[in-house]
Amino acid sequence: MPENCAVPRLALAARRPREFAARLESRLDCTSLARQMLRAYLAGMSHGERFADVGELLLGELFANAVRHSDAPPDRLVEVRFALISDRLRIEVHDAGSGRPSVRVSSTEDEHGRGLFLVNELAERWGCCPRAGGIGKFVWVLIAPAPGPTALAFGRARDVVAV
């Protein structure tokens, strides 16, 4: 665990969907901790591994954006939430900043600025909403599962079902 990252406050719901929530310090080195939490959450879920690669990538981008681009005071925490709902992974990243994310055009020479482009390309859907109470926002993504080994072995696309 990176030094100086807040100890996460866990919240697991007893009924479906099982949800996870944690608050971390608004520091770039806490991004890896957020990804580790998602990996652990998915490891405990049936077929969770089908969401791991894209989920970790997008969570990392959203968390880093919340730290880098938020105009919130540095002592504010960033909250991450995960839930598997109807065969989709929902990830939320909450911060106290007032800005809203937007996909920007970047060139191949740019070292930064592709995070939301990746989110836009890899997520089934995504968006940004104000937080309850009016302070800050949260960015959410909905991720479809990657095809399982059976689908890949038989050449089935993830949305094709043979009857």
GROMACS .gro file of C-alpha atoms in nm:
model
  163
    1MET     CA    1   0.000   0.000   0.000
    2PRO     CA    2   0.144   0.340  -0.095
    3GLU     CA    3   0.246   0.551   0.202
    4ASN     CA    4   0.007   0.821   0.317
    5CYS     CA    5  -0.296   0.679   0.134
    6ALA     CA    6  -0.600   0.688   0.356
    7VAL     CA    7  -0.706   0.353   0.494
    8PRO     CA    8  -1.013   0.262   0.288
    9ARG     CA    9  -1.352   0.257   0.447
   10LEU     CA   10  -1.517  -0.054   0.307
   11ALA     CA   11  -1.888  -0.084   0.247
   12LEU     CA   12  -2.016  -0.414   0.122
   13ALA     CA   13  -2.389  -0.451   0.069
   14ALA     CA   14  -2.538  -0.781   0.186
   15ARG     CA   15  -2.785  -0.803  -0.102
   16ARG     CA   16  -2.744  -0.794  -0.479
   17PRO     CA   17  -2.582  -0.601  -0.629
   18ARG     CA   18  -2.281  -0.629  -0.403
   19GLU     CA   19  -2.116  -0.291  -0.390
   20PHE     CA   20  -1.775  -0.171  -0.278
   21ALA     CA   21  -1.681   0.181  -0.175
   22ALA     CA   22  -1.358   0.332  -0.045
   23ARG     CA   23  -1.222   0.681   0.010
   24LEU     CA   24  -0.859   0.748  -0.072
   25GLU     CA   25  -0.637   1.049  -0.047
   26SER     CA   26  -0.624   1.267  -0.354
   27ARG     CA   27  -0.273   1.155  -0.451
   28LEU     CA   28  -0.148   1.000  -0.776
   29ASP     CA   29   0.031   0.722  -0.588
   30CYS     CA   30  -0.308   0.606  -0.455
   31THR     CA   31  -0.415   0.518  -0.811
   32SER     CA   32  -0.248   0.177  -0.787
   33LEU     CA   33  -0.426   0.110  -0.458
   34ALA     CA   34  -0.762   0.186  -0.622
   35ARG     CA   35  -0.677  -0.063  -0.900
   36GLN     CA   36  -0.573  -0.326  -0.644
   37MET     CA   37  -0.906  -0.282  -0.467
   38LEU     CA   38  -1.093  -0.336  -0.792
   39ARG     CA   39  -0.885  -0.645  -0.868
   40ALA     CA   40  -0.965  -0.788  -0.520
   41TYR     CA   41  -1.335  -0.703  -0.558
   42LEU     CA   42  -1.355  -0.875  -0.897
   43ALA     CA   43  -1.162  -1.180  -0.770
   44GLY     CA   44  -1.450  -1.244  -0.530
   45MET     CA   45  -1.716  -1.226  -0.800
   46SER     CA   46  -1.825  -1.497  -1.038
   47HIS     CA   47  -1.665  -1.423  -1.378
   48GLY     CA   48  -1.511  -1.106  -1.233
   49GLU     CA   49  -1.191  -1.169  -1.430
   50ARG     CA   50  -1.380  -1.079  -1.749
   51PHE     CA   51  -1.392  -0.716  -1.633
   52ALA     CA   52  -1.044  -0.687  -1.481
   53ASP     CA   53  -0.828  -0.556  -1.767
   54VAL     CA   54  -1.059  -0.284  -1.894
   55GLY     CA   55  -1.187  -0.206  -1.544
   56GLU     CA   56  -0.841  -0.149  -1.400
   57LEU     CA   57  -0.734   0.064  -1.695
   58LEU     CA   58  -1.042   0.288  -1.684
   59LEU     CA   59  -1.043   0.316  -1.305
   60GLY     CA   60  -0.679   0.424  -1.319
   61GLU     CA   61  -0.756   0.691  -1.578
   62LEU     CA   62  -1.057   0.825  -1.387
   63PHE     CA   63  -0.877   0.828  -1.052
   64ALA     CA   64  -0.574   1.005  -1.199
   65ASN     CA   65  -0.802   1.260  -1.364
   66ALA     CA   66  -0.979   1.324  -1.033
   67VAL     CA   67  -0.643   1.394  -0.869
   68ARG     CA   68  -0.481   1.594  -1.151
   69HIS     CA   69  -0.771   1.805  -1.271
   70SER     CA   70  -0.984   1.868  -0.964
   71ASP     CA   71  -1.001   2.220  -0.826
   72ALA     CA   72  -1.098   2.080  -0.483
   73PRO     CA   73  -0.874   2.150  -0.183
   74PRO     CA   74  -0.591   1.892  -0.162
   75ASP     CA   75  -0.720   1.750   0.169
   76ARG     CA   76  -1.044   1.626   0.005
   77LEU     CA   77  -1.072   1.252  -0.052
   78VAL     CA   78  -1.150   1.073  -0.377
   79GLU     CA   79  -1.415   0.803  -0.346
   80VAL     CA   80  -1.427   0.494  -0.568
   81ARG     CA   81  -1.729   0.267  -0.599
   82PHE     CA   82  -1.770  -0.064  -0.782
   83ALA     CA   83  -2.075  -0.281  -0.844
   84LEU     CA   84  -2.161  -0.568  -1.076
   85ILE     CA   85  -2.510  -0.498  -1.203
   86SER     CA   86  -2.686  -0.705  -1.468
   87ASP     CA   87  -2.365  -0.850  -1.613
   88ARG     CA   88  -2.200  -0.507  -1.631
   89LEU     CA   89  -1.934  -0.352  -1.409
   90ARG     CA   90  -2.016  -0.002  -1.291
   91ILE     CA   91  -1.726   0.208  -1.165
   92GLU     CA   92  -1.770   0.553  -1.010
   93VAL     CA   93  -1.500   0.801  -0.909
   94HIS     CA   94  -1.620   1.089  -0.689
   95ASP     CA   95  -1.431   1.411  -0.621
   96ALA     CA   96  -1.515   1.749  -0.474
   97GLY     CA   97  -1.407   1.948  -0.782
   98SER     CA   98  -1.641   2.161  -0.987
   99GLY     CA   99  -1.499   2.092  -1.335
  100ARG     CA  100  -1.660   1.849  -1.576
  101PRO     CA  101  -1.457   1.609  -1.791
  102SER     CA  102  -1.460   1.624  -2.168
  103VAL     CA  103  -1.288   1.420  -2.435
  104ARG     CA  104  -1.024   1.630  -2.603
  105VAL     CA  105  -0.839   1.581  -2.925
  106SER     CA  106  -0.472   1.495  -2.881
  107SER     CA  107  -0.196   1.414  -3.123
  108THR     CA  108   0.034   1.112  -3.116
  109GLU     CA  109   0.310   1.334  -2.976
  110ASP     CA  110   0.107   1.430  -2.667
  111GLU     CA  111   0.221   1.253  -2.351
  112HIS     CA  112  -0.106   1.323  -2.168
  113GLY     CA  113  -0.468   1.386  -2.258
  114ARG     CA  114  -0.579   1.046  -2.382
  115GLY     CA  115  -0.749   0.921  -2.065
  116LEU     CA  116  -1.105   1.014  -2.152
  117PHE     CA  117  -1.046   0.905  -2.510
  118LEU     CA  118  -0.974   0.557  -2.372
  119VAL     CA  119  -1.280   0.577  -2.148
  120ASN     CA  120  -1.494   0.679  -2.444
  121GLU     CA  121  -1.359   0.395  -2.659
  122LEU     CA  122  -1.355   0.111  -2.405
  123ALA     CA  123  -1.659   0.176  -2.187
  124GLU     CA  124  -2.002   0.066  -2.299
  125ARG     CA  125  -2.128   0.400  -2.163
  126TRP     CA  126  -1.994   0.672  -1.937
  127GLY     CA  127  -2.103   1.004  -1.794
  128CYS     CA  128  -2.060   1.267  -1.528
  129CYS     CA  129  -2.317   1.364  -1.261
  130PRO     CA  130  -2.329   1.611  -0.974
  131ARG     CA  131  -2.289   1.457  -0.629
  132ALA     CA  132  -2.572   1.455  -0.379
  133GLY     CA  133  -2.549   1.768  -0.168
  134GLY     CA  134  -2.416   1.974  -0.457
  135ILE     CA  135  -2.043   1.949  -0.380
  136GLY     CA  136  -1.839   1.797  -0.658
  137LYS     CA  137  -1.919   1.534  -0.916
  138PHE     CA  138  -1.874   1.172  -1.001
  139VAL     CA  139  -1.771   1.014  -1.327
  140TRP     CA  140  -1.915   0.671  -1.396
  141VAL     CA  141  -1.841   0.402  -1.652
  142LEU     CA  142  -2.033   0.091  -1.748
  143ILE     CA  143  -1.815  -0.193  -1.873
  144ALA     CA  144  -1.932  -0.501  -2.063
  145PRO     CA  145  -1.755  -0.829  -1.989
  146ALA     CA  146  -1.477  -0.946  -2.218
  147PRO     CA  147  -1.561  -1.263  -2.406
  148GLY     CA  148  -1.493  -1.576  -2.204
  149PRO     CA  149  -1.263  -1.856  -2.320
  150THR     CA  150  -1.555  -2.064  -2.452
  151ALA     CA  151  -1.679  -1.781  -2.672
  152LEU     CA  152  -1.327  -1.721  -2.802
  153ALA     CA  153  -1.267  -2.092  -2.868
  154PHE     CA  154  -1.583  -2.123  -3.075
  155GLY     CA  155  -1.546  -1.786  -3.248
  156ARG     CA  156  -1.855  -1.628  -3.094
  157ALA     CA  157  -1.873  -1.255  -3.050
  158ARG     CA  158  -1.978  -1.144  -2.701
  159ASP     CA  159  -2.322  -1.032  -2.819
  160VAL     CA  160  -2.401  -1.339  -3.031
  161VAL     CA  161  -2.592  -1.626  -2.875
  162ALA     CA  162  -2.663  -1.949  -3.060
  163VAL     CA  163  -2.987  -2.126  -2.975
   0.00000   0.00000   0.00000
